[in-house]
Coordinates of C-alpha atoms in Angstrom, one line a residue:
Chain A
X60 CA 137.7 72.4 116.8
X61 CA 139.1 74.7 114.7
X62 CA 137.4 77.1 112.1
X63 CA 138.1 79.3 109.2
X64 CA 135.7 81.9 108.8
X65 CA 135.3 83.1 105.1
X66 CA 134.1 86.8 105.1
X67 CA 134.1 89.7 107.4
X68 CA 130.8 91.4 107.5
X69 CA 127.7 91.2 109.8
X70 CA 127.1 87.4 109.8
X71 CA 130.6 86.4 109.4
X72 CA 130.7 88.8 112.8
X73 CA 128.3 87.5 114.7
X74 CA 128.9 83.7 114.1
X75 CA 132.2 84.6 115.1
X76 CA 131.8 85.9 118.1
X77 CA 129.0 82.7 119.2
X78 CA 131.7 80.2 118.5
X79 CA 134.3 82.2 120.8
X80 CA 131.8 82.4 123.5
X81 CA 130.8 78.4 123.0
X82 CA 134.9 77.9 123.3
X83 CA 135.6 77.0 119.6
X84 CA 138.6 78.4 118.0
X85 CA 138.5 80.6 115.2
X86 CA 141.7 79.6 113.4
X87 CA 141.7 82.1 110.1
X88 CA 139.5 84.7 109.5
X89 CA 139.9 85.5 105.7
X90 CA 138.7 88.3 103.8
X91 CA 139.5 90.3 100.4
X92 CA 140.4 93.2 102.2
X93 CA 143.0 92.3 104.8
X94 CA 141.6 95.4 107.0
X95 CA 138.4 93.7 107.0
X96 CA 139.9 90.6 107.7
X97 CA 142.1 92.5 111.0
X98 CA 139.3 94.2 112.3
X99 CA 137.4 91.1 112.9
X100 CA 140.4 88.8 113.3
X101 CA 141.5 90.7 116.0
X102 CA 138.5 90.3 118.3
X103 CA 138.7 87.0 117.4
X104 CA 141.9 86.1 118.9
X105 CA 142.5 84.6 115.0
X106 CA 145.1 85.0 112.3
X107 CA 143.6 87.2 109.6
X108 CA 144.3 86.3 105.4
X109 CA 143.7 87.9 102.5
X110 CA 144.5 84.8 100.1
X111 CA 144.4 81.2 99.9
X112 CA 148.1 80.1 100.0
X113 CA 147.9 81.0 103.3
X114 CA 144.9 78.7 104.1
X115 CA 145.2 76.8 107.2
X116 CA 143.8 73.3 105.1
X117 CA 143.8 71.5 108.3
X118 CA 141.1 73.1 109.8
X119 CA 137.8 70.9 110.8
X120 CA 135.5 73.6 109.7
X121 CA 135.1 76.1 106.5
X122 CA 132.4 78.3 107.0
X123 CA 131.4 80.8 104.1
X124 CA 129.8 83.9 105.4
X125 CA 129.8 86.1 102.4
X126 CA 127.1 87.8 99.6
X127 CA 125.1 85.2 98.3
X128 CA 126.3 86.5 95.1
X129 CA 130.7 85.8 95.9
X130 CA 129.9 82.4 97.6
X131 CA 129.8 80.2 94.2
X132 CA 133.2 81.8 92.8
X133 CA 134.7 81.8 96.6
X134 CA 134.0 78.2 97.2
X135 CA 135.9 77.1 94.0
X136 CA 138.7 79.3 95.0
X137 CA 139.3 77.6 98.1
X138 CA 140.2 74.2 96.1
X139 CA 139.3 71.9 99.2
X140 CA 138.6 68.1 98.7
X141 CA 137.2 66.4 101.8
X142 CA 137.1 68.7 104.2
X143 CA 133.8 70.3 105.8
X144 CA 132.4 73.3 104.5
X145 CA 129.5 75.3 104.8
X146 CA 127.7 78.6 103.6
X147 CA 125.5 80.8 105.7
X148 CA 123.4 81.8 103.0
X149 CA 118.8 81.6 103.2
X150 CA 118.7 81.5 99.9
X151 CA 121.6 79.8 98.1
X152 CA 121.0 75.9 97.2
X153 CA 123.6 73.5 98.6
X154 CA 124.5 72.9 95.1
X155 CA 126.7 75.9 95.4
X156 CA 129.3 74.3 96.8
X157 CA 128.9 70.8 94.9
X158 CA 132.4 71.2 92.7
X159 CA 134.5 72.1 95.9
X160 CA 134.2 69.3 98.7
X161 CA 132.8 66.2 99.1
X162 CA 131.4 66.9 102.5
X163 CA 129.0 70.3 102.1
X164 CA 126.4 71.8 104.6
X165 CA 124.6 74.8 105.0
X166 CA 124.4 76.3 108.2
X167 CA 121.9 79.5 108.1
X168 CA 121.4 81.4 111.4
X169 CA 118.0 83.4 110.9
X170 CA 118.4 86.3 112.2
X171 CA 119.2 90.3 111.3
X172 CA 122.7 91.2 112.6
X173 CA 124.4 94.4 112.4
X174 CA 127.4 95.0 114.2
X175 CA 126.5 98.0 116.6
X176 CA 124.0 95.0 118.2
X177 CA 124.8 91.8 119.8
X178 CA 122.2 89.3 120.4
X179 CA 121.6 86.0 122.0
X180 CA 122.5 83.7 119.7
X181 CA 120.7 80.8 121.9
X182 CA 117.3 81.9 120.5
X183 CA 118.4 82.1 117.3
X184 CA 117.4 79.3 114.4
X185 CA 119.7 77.8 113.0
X186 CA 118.5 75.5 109.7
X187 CA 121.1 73.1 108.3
X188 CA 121.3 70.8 105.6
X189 CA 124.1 68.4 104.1
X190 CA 125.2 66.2 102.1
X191 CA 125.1 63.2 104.0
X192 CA 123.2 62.0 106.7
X193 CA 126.4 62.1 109.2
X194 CA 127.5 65.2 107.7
X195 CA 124.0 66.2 108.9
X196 CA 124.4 65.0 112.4
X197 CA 128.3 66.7 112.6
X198 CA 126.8 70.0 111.4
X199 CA 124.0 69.8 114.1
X200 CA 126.5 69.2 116.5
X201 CA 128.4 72.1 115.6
X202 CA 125.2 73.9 116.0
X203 CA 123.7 72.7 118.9
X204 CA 126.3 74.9 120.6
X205 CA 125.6 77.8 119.6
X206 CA 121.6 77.5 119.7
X207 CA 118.8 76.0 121.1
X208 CA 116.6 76.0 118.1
X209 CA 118.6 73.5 115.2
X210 CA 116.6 72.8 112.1
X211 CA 116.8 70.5 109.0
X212 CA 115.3 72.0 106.4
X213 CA 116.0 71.4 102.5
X214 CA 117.5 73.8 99.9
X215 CA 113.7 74.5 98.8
X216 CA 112.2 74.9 102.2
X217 CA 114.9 77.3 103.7
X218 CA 114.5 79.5 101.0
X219 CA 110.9 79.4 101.3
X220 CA 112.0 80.6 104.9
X221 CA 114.3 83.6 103.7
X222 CA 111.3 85.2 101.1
X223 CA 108.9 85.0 104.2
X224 CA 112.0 86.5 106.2
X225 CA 112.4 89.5 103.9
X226 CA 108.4 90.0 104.0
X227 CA 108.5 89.7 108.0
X228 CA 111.7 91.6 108.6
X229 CA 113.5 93.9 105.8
X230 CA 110.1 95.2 104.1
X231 CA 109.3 96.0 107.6
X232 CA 112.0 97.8 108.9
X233 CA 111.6 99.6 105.8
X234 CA 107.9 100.5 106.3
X235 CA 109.0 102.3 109.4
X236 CA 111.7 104.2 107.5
X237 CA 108.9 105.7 105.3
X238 CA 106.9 106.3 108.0
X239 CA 109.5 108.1 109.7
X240 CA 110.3 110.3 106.3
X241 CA 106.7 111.0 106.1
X242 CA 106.7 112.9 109.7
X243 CA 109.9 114.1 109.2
X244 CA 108.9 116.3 106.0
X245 CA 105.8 117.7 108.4
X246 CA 107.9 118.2 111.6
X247 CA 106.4 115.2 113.2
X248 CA 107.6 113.3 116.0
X249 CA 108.3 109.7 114.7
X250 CA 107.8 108.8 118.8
X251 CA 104.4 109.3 118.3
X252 CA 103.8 106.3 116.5
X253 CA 106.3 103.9 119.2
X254 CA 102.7 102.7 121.5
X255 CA 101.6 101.5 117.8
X256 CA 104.1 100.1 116.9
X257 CA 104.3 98.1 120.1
X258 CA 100.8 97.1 120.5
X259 CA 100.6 96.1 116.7
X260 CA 104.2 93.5 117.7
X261 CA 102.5 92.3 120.7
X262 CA 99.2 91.5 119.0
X263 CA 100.8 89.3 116.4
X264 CA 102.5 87.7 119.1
X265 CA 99.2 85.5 120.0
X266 CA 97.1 86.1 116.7
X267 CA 97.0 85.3 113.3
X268 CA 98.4 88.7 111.4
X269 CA 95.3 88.0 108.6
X270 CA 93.0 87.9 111.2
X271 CA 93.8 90.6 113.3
X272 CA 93.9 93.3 110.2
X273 CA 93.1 96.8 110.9
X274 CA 92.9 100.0 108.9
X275 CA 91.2 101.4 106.0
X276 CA 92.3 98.6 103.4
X277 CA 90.5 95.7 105.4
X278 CA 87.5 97.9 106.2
X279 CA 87.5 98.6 102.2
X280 CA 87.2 102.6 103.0
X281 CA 87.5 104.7 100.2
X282 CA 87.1 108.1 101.9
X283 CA 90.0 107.5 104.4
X284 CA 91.9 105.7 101.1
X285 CA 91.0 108.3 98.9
X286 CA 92.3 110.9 101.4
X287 CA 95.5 109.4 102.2
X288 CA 96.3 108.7 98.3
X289 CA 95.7 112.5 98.8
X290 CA 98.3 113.8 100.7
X291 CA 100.8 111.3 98.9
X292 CA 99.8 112.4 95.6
X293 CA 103.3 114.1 94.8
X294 CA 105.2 110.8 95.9
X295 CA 103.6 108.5 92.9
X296 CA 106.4 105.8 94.1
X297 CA 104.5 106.2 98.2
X298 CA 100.8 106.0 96.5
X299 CA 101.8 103.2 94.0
X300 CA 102.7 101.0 97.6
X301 CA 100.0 102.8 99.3
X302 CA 97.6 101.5 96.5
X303 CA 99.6 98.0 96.2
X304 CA 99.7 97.3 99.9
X305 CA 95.7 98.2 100.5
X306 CA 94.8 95.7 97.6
X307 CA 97.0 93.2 99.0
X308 CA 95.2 93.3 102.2
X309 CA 91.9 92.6 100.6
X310 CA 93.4 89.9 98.5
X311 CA 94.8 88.5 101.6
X312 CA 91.5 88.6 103.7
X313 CA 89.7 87.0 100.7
X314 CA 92.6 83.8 100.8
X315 CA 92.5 83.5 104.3
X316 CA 88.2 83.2 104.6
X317 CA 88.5 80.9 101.8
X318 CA 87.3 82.9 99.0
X319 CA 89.5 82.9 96.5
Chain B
X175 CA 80.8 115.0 133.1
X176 CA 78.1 112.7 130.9
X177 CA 79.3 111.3 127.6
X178 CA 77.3 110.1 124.9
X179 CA 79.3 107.7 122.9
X180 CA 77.9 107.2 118.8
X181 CA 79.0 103.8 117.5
X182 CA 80.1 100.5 118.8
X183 CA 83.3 99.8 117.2
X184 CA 86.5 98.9 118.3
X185 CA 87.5 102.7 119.0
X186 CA 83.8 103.1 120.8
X187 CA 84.2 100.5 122.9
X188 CA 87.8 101.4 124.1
X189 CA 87.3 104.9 124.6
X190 CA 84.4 103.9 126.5
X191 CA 86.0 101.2 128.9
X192 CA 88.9 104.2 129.4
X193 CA 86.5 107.2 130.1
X194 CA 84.7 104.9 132.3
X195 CA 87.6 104.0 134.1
X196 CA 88.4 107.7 134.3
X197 CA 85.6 107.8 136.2
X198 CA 83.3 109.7 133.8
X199 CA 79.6 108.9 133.1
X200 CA 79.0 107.3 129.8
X201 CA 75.2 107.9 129.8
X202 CA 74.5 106.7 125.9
X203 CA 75.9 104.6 123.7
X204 CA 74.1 105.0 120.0
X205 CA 74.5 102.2 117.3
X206 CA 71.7 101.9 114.3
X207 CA 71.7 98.4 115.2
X208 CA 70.4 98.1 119.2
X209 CA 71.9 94.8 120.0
X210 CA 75.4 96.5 119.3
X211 CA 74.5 99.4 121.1
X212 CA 73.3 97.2 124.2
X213 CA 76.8 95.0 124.0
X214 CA 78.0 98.0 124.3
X215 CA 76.3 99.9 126.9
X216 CA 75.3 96.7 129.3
X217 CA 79.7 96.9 129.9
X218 CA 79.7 100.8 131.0
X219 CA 76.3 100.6 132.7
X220 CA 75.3 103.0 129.9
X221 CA 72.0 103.3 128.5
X222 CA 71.6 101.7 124.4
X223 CA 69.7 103.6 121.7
X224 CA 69.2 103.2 117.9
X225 CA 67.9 106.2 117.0
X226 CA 68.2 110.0 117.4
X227 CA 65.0 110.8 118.9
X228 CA 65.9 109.1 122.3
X229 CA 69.7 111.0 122.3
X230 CA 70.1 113.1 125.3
X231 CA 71.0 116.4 124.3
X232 CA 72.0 117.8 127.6
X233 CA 75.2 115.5 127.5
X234 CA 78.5 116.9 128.4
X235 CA 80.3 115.6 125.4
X236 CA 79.1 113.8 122.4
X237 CA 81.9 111.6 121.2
X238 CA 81.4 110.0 117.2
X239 CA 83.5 107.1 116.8
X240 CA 82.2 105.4 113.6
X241 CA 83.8 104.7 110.5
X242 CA 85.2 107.8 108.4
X243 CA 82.9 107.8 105.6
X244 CA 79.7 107.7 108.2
X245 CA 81.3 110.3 110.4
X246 CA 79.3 113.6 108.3
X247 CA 76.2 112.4 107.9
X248 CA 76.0 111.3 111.2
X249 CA 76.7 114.5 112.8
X250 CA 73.9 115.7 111.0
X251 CA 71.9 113.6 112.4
X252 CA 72.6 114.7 115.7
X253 CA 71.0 117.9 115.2
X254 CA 73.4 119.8 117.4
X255 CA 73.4 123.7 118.0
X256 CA 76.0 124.8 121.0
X257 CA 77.2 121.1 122.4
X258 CA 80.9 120.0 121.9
X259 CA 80.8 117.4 119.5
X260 CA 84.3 116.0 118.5
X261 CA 84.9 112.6 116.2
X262 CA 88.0 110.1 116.7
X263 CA 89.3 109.9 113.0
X264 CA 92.7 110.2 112.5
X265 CA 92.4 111.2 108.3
X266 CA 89.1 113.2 108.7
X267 CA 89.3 116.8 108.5
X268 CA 87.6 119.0 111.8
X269 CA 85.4 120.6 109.0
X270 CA 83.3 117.1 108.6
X271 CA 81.8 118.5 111.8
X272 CA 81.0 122.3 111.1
X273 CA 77.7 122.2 109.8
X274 CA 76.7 120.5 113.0
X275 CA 77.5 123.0 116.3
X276 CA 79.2 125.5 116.8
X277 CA 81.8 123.5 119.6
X278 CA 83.4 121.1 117.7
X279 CA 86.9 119.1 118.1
X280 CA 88.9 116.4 117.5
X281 CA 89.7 113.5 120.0
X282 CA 92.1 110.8 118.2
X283 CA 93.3 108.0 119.9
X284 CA 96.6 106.8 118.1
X285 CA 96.1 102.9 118.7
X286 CA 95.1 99.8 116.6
X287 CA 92.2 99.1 119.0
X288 CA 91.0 95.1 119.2
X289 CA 87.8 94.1 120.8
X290 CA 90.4 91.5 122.7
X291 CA 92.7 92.9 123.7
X292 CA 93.0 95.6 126.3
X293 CA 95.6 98.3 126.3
X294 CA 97.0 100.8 128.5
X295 CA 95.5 104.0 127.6
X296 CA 97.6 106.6 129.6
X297 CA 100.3 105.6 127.1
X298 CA 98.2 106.0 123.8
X299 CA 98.8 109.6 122.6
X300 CA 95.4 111.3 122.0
X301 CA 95.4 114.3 119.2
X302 CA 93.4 116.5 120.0
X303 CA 92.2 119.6 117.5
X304 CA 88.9 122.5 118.7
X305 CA 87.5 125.3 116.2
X306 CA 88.1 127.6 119.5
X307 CA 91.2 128.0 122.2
X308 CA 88.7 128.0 124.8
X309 CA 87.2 124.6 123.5
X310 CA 90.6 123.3 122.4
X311 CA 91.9 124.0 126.5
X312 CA 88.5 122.1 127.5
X313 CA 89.5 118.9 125.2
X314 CA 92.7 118.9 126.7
X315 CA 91.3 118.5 130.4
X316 CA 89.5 115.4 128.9
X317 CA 92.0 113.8 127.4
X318 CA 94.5 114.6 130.1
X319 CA 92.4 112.4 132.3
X320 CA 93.1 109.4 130.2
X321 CA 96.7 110.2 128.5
X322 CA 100.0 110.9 129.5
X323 CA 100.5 112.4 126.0
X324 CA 97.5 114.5 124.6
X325 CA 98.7 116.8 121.5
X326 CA 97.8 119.6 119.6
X327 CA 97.9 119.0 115.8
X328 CA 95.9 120.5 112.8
X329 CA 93.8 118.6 110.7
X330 CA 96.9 118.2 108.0
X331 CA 99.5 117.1 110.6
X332 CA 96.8 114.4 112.2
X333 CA 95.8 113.3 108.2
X334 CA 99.6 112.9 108.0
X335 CA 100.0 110.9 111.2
X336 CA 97.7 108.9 110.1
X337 CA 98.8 107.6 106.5
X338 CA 102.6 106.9 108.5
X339 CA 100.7 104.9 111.0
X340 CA 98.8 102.8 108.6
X341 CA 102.2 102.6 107.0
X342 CA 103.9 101.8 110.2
X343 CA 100.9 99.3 111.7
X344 CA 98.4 98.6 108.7
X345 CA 100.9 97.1 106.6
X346 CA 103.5 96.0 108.9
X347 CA 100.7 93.5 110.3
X348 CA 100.0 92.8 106.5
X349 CA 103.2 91.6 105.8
X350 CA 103.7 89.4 109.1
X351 CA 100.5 88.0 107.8
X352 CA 102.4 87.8 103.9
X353 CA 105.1 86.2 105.5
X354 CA 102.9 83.5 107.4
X355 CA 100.8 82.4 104.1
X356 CA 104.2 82.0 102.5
X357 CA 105.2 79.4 105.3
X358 CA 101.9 78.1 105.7
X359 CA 102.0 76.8 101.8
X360 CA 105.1 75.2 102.4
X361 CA 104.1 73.6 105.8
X362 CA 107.0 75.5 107.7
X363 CA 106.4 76.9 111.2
X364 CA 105.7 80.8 111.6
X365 CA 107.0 80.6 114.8
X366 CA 110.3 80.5 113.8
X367 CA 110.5 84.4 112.4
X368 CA 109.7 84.7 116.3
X369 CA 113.1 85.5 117.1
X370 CA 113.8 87.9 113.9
X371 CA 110.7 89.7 114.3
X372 CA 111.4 90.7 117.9
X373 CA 115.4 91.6 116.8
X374 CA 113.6 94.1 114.1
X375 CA 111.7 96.0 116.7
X376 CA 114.4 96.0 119.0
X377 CA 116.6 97.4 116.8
X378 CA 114.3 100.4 115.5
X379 CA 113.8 101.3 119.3
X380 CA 117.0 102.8 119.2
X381 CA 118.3 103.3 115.6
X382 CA 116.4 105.5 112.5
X383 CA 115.2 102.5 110.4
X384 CA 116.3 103.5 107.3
X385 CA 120.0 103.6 108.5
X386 CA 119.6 99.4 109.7
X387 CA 118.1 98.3 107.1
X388 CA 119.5 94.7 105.8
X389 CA 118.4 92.3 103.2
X390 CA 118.9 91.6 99.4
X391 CA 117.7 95.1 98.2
X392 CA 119.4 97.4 100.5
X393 CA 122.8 95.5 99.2
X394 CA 121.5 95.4 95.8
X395 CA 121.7 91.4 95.5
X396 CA 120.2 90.5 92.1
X397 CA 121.3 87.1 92.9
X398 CA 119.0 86.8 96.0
X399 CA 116.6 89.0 94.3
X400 CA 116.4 87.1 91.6
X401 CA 116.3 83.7 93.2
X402 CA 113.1 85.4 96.0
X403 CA 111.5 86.3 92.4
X404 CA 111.7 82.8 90.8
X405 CA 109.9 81.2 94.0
X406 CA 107.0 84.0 94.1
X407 CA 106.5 83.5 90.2
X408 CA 103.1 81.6 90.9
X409 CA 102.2 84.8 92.7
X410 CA 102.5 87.9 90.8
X411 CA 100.6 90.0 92.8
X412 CA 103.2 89.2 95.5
X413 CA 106.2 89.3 93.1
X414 CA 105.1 92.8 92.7
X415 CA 104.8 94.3 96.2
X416 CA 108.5 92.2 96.4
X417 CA 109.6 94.1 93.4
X418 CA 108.0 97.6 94.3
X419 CA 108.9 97.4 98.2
X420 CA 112.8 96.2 97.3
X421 CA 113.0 99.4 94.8
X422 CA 111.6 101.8 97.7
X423 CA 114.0 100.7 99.8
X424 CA 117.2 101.5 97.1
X425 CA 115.1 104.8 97.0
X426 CA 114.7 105.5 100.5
X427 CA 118.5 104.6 101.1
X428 CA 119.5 107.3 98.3
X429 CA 117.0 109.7 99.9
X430 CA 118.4 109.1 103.3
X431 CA 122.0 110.1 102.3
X432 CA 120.8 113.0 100.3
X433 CA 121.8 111.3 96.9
X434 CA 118.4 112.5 94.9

């Protein structure tokens, strides 16, 4: 099979590299900035383009790897007719791609990539959608390949999926980065806080987050919230979330017992 | 060495189980409600009270491990002159214990601490603060016997430590548990942000947060922004947090590379 990958950044990366290793050939990688394109072209073993004259039309599969925001505009661009194509977006419909082929997909690996990291893709979900029902059962060929974890899931329901991904992944990673800035203003040792942040992983591993809550928040403790809004009192932007977060918690706890 | 433990909580009954596999004597375990106290005590072959007129005074170490906003009155309580007498609060100040004796500390385990659950203690770090050197070098040799990391910090650091763990734990768990309602409603399976969860830990083991951190807001994506905002309109409390949390993450990013 042969594939043109559209876009040159962390997904586009990845994706290439699992279909390499699952023996598929990456015909064209194509990107805006032809550098781009080389760099990831090159471990590719695959031509690298910078514009669509030089499309390889032939190919079996266009995948569109780009910011949800370019893949609307890119898709036209590429002026295909039947053949298959696909974006990689959580959170773009399939309708994106309606005015560009007849035979459309999505094929959304859920996972955080950067490209100092490899993973496994086998472990990785990959939710797909299409046009047709044996567009759908190409497309899961495609990605049984690569994973061991294929689901269908509609437009609506995957980006359902990427919100609760964002909660459970970016918002995270970012909570750590402010806790990290907060000991790094007082000298602190972010290390300090690694058998927390371990225990608190593993926990949810077996438990219901809601029902495993701890802190101040869930125990409705004004001294200890009082006293943190405290020290954060010259961040207004940190207490704001502080405040936001805590009364979340509550609202949370109240959904999950049933009383609200 | 004995210890009287005060309260029955999930710090109470961990430091207990530890100390007791330290090998140290737990001879009292105080709770204003005795069938807590007994729960307690019948697992370290302690003895339960419920009030202060029982509490043996000639104990090594009294230990308070209630909730903050009990923590002062209770040391009153104790009517203390010349025994040490430390609490287990990461946000409350040493000075909540002055009126009480003249030997006071502080002993804080840094853990999220489940009745379930056990952990490994020698890996928790313990904080440890005294009102002398001498009694700061005797809190030491206590926690030493149950830590591989005891540390010195002043009531300020410790209150800091605190707020970035309740950032780093507290609300981290939150937003797992965010991210399951969210899937829940739509009848989609929590199990599969499994594999993206684990990838964001994994990654933060060995990289400064702020510096990984993907998603719409860090690549300013108004599309996907937009189109996470549209599906939590139902929810405006949660439309919020999305709104607030994606703008402290452009923030944090400008911070991080000195921009503000």
């Amino acid at each position: 099979m042969n594939i043109v990958i559209l876009g040159s950044g962390n997904v586009a990366t990845h994706l290439g590299r699992a279909f390499k290793l699952a023996g598929q050939n990456i015909s064209q990688v194509w990107s805006r900035d032809i550098t781009h394109a080389s760099t990831l072209a090159d471990t590719l073993a695959s031509e690298p383009i910078d514009n669509m004259f030089d499309l390889d039309r032939s190919a079996d599969l266009f995948m569109i790897a780009v910011n949800d925001e370019a893949i609307r505009e890119l898709a036209l661009e590429l002026k295909l007719s039947d053949q298959l194509l696909v974006h990689t977006s959580g959170s773009t419909g399939l309708s994106a791609l309606e005015a560009t082929s007849t035979k459309i997909g999505v094929f959304y690996p859920l996972q955080t990539f950067s490209k100092i990291k490899s993973v496994d893709f086998r472990q990785i979900p990959i939710i797909i959608e299409a046009n047709t029902p044996e567009l759908l059962t190409t497309i899961r060929a495609i990605a049984d390949r690569l994973s061991e974890k294929v689901i269908e899931l509609n437009s609506e329901q995957r980006k359902t999926l990427h919100v609760a991904a964002v909660f459970a992944c970016n918002f995270t990673n970012h909570l750590f980065g402010l806790a990290k800035e907060l000991l790094d203003e007082k000298g602190l040792d972010y290390g300090l806080l690694k058998p927390l942040i371990e225990e608190t992983l593993s926990k949810i591993e077996t438990n219901e987050p809601a029902f495993i809550q701890t802190g101040p928040a869930i125990r409705e403790d004004q001294v200890t919230i009082q006293a943190h809004l405290e020290l954060l009192k010259n961040n207004p932007a940190l207490s704001d979330l502080y405040t936001k977060l805590s009364q979340s918690i509550v609202n949370l706890h109240k959904r999950s017992q049933g009383l609200v």
